[in-house]
Each structure stands twice: as C-alpha cells, then as structure tokens.
mmCIF file of C-alpha atoms in Angstrom:
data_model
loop_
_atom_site.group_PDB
_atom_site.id
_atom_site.type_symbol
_atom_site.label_atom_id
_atom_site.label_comp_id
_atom_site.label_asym_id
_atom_site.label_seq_id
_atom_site.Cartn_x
_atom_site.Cartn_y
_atom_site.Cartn_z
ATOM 1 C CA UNK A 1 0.000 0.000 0.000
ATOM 2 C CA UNK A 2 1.065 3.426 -0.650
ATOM 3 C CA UNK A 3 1.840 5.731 2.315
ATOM 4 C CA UNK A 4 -1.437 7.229 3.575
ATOM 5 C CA UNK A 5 -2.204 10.899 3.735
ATOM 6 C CA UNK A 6 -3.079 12.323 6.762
ATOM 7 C CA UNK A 7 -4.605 15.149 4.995
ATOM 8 C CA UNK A 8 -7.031 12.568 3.533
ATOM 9 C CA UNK A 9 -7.568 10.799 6.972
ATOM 10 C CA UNK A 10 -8.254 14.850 8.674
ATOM 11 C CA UNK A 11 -11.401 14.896 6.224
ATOM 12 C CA UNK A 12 -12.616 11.438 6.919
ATOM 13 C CA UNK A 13 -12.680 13.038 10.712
ATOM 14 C CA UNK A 14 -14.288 16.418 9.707
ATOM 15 C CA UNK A 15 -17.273 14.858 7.922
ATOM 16 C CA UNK A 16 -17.497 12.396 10.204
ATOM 17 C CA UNK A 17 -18.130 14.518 12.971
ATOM 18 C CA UNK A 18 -20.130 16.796 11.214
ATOM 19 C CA UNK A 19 -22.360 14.557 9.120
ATOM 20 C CA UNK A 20 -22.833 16.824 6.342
ATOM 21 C CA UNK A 21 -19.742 17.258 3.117
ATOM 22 C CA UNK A 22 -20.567 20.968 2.847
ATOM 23 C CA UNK A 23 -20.313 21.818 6.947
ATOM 24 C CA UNK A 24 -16.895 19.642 6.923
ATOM 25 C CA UNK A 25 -15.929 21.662 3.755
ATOM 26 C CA UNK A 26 -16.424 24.766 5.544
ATOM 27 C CA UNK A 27 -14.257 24.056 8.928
ATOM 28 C CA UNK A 28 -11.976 22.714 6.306
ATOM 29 C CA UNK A 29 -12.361 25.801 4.873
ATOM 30 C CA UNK A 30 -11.961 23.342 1.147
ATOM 31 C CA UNK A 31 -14.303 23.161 -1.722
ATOM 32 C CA UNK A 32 -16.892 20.702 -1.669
ATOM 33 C CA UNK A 33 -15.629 18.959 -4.703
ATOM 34 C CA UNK A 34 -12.004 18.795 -3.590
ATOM 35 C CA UNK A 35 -13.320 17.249 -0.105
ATOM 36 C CA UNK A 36 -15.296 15.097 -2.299
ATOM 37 C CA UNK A 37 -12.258 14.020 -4.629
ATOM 38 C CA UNK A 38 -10.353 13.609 -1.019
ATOM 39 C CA UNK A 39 -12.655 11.046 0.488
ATOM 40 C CA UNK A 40 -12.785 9.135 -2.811
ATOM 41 C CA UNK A 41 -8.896 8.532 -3.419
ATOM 42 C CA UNK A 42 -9.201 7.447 0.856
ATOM 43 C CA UNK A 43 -11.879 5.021 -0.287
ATOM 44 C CA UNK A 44 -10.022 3.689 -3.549
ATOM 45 C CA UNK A 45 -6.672 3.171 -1.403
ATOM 46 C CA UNK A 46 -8.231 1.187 1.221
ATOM 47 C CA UNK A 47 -10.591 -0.992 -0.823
ATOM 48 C CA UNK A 48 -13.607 -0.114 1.272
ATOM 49 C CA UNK A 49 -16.578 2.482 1.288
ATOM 50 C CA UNK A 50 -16.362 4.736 4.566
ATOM 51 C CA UNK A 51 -19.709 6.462 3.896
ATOM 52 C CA UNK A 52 -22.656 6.408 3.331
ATOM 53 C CA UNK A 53 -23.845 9.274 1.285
ATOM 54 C CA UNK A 54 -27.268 10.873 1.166
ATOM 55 C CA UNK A 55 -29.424 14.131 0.612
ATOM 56 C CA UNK A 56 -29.549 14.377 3.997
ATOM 57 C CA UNK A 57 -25.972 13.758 4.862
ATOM 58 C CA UNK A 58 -23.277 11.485 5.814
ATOM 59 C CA UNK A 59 -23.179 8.333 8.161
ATOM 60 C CA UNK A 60 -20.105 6.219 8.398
ATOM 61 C CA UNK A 61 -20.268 2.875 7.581
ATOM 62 C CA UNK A 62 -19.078 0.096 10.033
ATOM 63 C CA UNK A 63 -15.756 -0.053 7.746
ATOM 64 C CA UNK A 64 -15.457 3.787 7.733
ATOM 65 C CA UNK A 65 -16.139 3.950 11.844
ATOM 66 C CA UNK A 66 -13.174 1.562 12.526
ATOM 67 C CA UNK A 67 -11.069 3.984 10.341
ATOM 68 C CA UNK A 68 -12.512 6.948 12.114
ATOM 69 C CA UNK A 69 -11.527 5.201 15.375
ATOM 70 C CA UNK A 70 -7.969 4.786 14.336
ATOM 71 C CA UNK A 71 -7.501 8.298 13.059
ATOM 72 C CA UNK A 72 -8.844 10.009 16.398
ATOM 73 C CA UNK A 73 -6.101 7.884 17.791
ATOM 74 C CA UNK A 74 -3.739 9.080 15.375
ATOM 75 C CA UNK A 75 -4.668 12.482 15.541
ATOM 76 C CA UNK A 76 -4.415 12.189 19.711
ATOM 77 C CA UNK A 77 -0.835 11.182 19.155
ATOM 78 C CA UNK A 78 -0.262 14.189 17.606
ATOM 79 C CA UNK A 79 -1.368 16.368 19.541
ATOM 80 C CA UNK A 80 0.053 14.844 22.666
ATOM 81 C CA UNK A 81 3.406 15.652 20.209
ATOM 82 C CA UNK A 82 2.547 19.214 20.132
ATOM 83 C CA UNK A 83 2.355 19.605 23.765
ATOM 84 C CA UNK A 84 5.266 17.765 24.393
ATOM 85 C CA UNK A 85 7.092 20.120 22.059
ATOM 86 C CA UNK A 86 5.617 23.513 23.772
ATOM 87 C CA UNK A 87 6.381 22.035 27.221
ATOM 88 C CA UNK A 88 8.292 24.454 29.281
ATOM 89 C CA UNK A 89 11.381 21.972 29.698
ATOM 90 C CA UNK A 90 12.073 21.676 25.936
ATOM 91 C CA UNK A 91 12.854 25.676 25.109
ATOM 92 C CA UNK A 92 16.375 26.023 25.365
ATOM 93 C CA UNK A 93 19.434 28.538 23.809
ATOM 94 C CA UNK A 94 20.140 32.085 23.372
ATOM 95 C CA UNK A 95 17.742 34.631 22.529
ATOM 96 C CA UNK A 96 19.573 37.998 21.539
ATOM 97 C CA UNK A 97 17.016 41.432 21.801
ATOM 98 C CA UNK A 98 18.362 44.580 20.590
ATOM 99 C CA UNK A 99 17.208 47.796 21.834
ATOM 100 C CA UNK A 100 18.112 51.469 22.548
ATOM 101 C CA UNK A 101 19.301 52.747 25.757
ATOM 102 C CA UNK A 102 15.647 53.969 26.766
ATOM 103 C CA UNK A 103 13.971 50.588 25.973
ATOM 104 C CA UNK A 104 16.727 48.522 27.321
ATOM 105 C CA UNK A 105 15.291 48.771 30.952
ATOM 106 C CA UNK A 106 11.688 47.870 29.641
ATOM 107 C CA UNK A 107 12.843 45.372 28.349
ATOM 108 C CA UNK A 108 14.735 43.333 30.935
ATOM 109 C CA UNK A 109 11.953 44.075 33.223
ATOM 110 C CA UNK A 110 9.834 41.887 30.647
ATOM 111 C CA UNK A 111 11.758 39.158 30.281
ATOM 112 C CA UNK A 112 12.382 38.487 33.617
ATOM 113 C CA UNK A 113 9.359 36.838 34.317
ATOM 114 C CA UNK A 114 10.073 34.354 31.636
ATOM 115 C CA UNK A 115 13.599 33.034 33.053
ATOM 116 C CA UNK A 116 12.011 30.918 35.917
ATOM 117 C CA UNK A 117 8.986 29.221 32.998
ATOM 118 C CA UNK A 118 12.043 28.342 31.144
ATOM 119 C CA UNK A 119 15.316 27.788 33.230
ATOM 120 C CA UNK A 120 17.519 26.749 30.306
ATOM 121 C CA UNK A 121 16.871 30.055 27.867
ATOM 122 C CA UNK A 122 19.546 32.617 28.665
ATOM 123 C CA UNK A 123 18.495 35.815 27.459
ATOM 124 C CA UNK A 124 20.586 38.928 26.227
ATOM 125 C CA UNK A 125 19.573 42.663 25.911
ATOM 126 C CA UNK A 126 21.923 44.355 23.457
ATOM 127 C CA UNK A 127 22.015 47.783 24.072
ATOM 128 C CA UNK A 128 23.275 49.744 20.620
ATOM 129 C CA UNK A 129 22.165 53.238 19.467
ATOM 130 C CA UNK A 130 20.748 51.901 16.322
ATOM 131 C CA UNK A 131 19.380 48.823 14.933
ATOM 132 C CA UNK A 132 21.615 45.670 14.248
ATOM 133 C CA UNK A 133 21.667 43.331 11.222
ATOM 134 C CA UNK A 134 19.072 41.107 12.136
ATOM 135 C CA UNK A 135 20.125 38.997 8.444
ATOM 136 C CA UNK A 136 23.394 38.329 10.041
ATOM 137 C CA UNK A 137 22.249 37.650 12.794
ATOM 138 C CA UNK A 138 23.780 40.206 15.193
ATOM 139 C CA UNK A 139 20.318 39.662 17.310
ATOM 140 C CA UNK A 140 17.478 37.472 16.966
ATOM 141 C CA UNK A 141 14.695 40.035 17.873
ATOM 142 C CA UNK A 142 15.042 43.594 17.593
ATOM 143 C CA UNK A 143 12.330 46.483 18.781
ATOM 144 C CA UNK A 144 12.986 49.834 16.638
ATOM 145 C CA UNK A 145 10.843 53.319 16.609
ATOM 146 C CA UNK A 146 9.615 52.486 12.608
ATOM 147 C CA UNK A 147 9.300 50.223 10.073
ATOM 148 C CA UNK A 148 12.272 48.489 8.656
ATOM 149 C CA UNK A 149 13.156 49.731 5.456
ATOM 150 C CA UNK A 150 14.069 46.166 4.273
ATOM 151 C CA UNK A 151 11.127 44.215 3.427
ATOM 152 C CA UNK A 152 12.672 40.231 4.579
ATOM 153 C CA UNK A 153 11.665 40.968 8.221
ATOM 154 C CA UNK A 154 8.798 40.182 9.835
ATOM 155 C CA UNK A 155 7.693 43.236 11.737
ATOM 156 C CA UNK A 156 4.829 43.554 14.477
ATOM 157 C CA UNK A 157 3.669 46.673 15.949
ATOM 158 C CA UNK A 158 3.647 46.582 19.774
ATOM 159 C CA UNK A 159 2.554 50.016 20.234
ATOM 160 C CA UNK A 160 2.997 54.077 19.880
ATOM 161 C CA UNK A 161 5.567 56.459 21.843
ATOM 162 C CA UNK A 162 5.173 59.942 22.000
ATOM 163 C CA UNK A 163 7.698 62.712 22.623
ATOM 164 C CA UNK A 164 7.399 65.431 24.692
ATOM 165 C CA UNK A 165 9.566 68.131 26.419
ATOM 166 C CA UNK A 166 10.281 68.009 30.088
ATOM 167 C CA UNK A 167 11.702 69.784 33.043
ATOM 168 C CA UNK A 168 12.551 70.285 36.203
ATOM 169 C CA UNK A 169 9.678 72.328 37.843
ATOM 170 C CA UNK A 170 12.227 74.735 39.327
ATOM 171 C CA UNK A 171 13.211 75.458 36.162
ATOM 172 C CA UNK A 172 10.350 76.169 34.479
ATOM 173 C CA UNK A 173 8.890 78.426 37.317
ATOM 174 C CA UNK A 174 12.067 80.594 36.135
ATOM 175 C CA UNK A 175 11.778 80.620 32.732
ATOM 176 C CA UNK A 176 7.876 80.892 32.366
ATOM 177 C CA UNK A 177 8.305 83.580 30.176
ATOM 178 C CA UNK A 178 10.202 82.104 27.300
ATOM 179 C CA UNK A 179 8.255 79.126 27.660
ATOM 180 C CA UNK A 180 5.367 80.929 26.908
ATOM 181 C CA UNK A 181 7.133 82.703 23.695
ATOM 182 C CA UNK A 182 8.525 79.568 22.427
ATOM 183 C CA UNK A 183 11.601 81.038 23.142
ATOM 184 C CA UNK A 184 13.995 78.141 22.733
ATOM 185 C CA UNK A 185 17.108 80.264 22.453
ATOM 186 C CA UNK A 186 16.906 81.464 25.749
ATOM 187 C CA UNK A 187 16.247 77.927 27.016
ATOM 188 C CA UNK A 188 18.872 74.733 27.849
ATOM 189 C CA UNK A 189 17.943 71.588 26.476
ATOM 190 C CA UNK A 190 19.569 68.542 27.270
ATOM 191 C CA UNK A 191 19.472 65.861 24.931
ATOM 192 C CA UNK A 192 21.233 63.027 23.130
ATOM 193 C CA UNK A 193 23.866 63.853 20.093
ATOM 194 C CA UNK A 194 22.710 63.444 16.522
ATOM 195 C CA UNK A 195 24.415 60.714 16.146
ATOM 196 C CA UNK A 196 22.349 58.744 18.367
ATOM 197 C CA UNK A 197 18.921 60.213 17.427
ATOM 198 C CA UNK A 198 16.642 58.198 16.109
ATOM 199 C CA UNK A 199 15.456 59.350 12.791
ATOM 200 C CA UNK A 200 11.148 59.175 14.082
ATOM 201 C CA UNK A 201 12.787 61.536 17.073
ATOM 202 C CA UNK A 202 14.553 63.676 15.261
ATOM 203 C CA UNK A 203 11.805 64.344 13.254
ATOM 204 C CA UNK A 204 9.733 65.415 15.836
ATOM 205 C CA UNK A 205 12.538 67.485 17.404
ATOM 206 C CA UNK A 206 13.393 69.298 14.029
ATOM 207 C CA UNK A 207 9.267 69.547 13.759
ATOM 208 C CA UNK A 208 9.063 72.359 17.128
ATOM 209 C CA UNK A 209 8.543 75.473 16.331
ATOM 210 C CA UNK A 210 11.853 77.336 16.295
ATOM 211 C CA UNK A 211 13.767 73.529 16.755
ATOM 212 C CA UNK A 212 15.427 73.937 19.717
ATOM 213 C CA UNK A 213 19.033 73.726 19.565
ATOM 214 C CA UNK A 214 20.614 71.253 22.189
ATOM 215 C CA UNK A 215 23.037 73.052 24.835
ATOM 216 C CA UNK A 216 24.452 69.321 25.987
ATOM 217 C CA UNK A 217 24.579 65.636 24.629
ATOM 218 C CA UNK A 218 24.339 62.850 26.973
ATOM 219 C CA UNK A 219 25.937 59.509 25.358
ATOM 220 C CA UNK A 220 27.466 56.826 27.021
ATOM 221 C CA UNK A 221 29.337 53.639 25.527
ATOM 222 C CA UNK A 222 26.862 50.829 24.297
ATOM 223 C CA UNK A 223 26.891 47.757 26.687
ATOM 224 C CA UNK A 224 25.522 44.268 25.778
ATOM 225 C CA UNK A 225 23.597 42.826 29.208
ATOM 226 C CA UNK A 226 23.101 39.414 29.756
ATOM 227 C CA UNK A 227 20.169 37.908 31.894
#
C-alpha cells in the first residue's frame, strides 16, 4: 500500500463529525468537490466504502467507523506531540534582543518573568544606538521606533511612543516667560547627540517650532547585558 495521507484521513474526521460534506468543507475551509475528490482517493486506497452518502448527509459505515476510530487515535498522538514540544522543559538557547538605551530597561523588566517558565533560555539585551543586522544575525529580535526599510523581516507593531519636552519644575517656574514665547534660544535643552537620534525623534525634534538647539549631549558607551 502506498503511504497514507493524513490530509485525507483529517477529512474522513471532519465529515465524520459533522455529518454533512458541505459543513466539513467549511471548517476545512476546502471546496466541496475537492473534499469530495479527497474522500474518494481514501476510499479507492483502502478498498472499502467509509460512507454512506445521502441528501440528507453522511453516516459512516461500520468499515469507515473503525477507520474513524484509528484516526482520532492518530490524531491524539499528535497532539500529545505538540504539547510535548511547547512544554516548558524543551525551550532552550540564546535569545539575543536589541534595543536602545531607553527601551533597554523595559525590556529586561519583561523578560524576567520568563527566566524561571524556562530555566535553560539565557536571554541577552543588546544595548546599541541603532538597529543591528538582524540577516546576520547580530540579534534574533530587535524592537525599533519604525518600520524596517528592508522588506525580509517580519515586523509587528507593539505600540505608539510619544515625545514630549520636560523639566525640572524649578526650572520652568524661572523661565515661564520664554516658555510661553517659544523662546527656545533662551532655554537649555539637554538631549542626546545626533548621532544617536533616532530618525522618528529627530523628526519630531526638528518639527518644534523654532527647533530647539541642544546646549548638551548625553551619550554613554553601548553595553551588551546578559540575563
């Protein structure tokens, strides 16, 4: 005998269970006539009818129940393979994230949690002022402020940031004035150098009215953390 579809054996199941070809075509989500075609070349391989067919429906025959039988079995075993592969004990390696400096400390706060569900994943943060090569593989996940320009990664929004200007309330209680004007050039702004700007932030920054100019950069040497 030639090997046997599964695929074949999975629609025996669905009309089984349903008793009706067009509501097992449907879950199937399959034509009719291919689901049709599907049951026949089951039938023709193992030289007995499975069905009985009607305008009302389908009822399997004692042949085609024994079959069912065996393929719920079948399909139990492979489920119970599933699990065993998504069990806790069987994720193991190195997963790199790349980030920024500002998500960097989100992020290790949210993979903490996930250390003790899965004791033999080690997990690094690498912390780099713009986005690594994800093709060769500098990181296996990375979280950026845009789209990627290239179009072989998968990309899933997680969110929005927004920007905004802060201070220290002392600060502004003295300077009320030009904040009122919009007088950036008789405010300090601290900020990070160009470099380092992302290009959705510097956007926004060249975007203020007047864009403020920067009176200091804070930078600091990228560090890779490991947890």
């Amino acid at each position: 005998m030639k090997h046997l579809e599964w695929d074949n054996l999975h629609v025996l199941l669905a009309v089984v269970r349903s008793g009706n070809l067009k509501r097992a075509a449907q879950r199937l989500r399959l034509s009719t006539a291919t689901l049709s075609r599907r049951l026949d070349a089951l039938e023709e391989q193992l030289g007995g009818q499975l069905l009985e067919r009607s305008s009302t429906g389908c009822l399997p025959t004692a042949f085609g129940q024994r079959i069912a039988g065996l393929a719920e079995q079948m399909e139990g075993a492979a489920n119970e393979i599933l699990r065993e592969a998504d069990s806790p004990e069987n994720v193991e390696g190195t997963v790199r994230v790349n980030a920024d400096e500002w998500l960097s400390f989100l992020v290790i706060a949210l993979l903490a949690p996930i250390r003790p569900r899965h004791p033999l994943l080690d997990m690094e943060v690498l912390t780099t002022p713009h986005p690594v090569n994800l093709a060769r593989r500098e990181a296996d996940l990375s979280l950026r402020y845009a789209e990627p320009e290239t179009r072989d990664l998968v990309a899933e929004p997680l969110g929005e940031i927004e920007f905004a200007l802060y201070g220290a309330s002392h600060y502004l209680d003295r300077h009320r004035p030009a904040l009122a004007a919009r007088d950036w050039a008789n405010l300090d702004f601290v900020g990070l150098e160009e470099s380092r700007l992302d290009q959705d932030l510097e956007t926004w920054w060249q975007g203020l009215d007047g864009a403020p100019r920067r009176g200091c950069a804070a930078t600091r040497p990228s560090e890779s953390t490991t947890g």
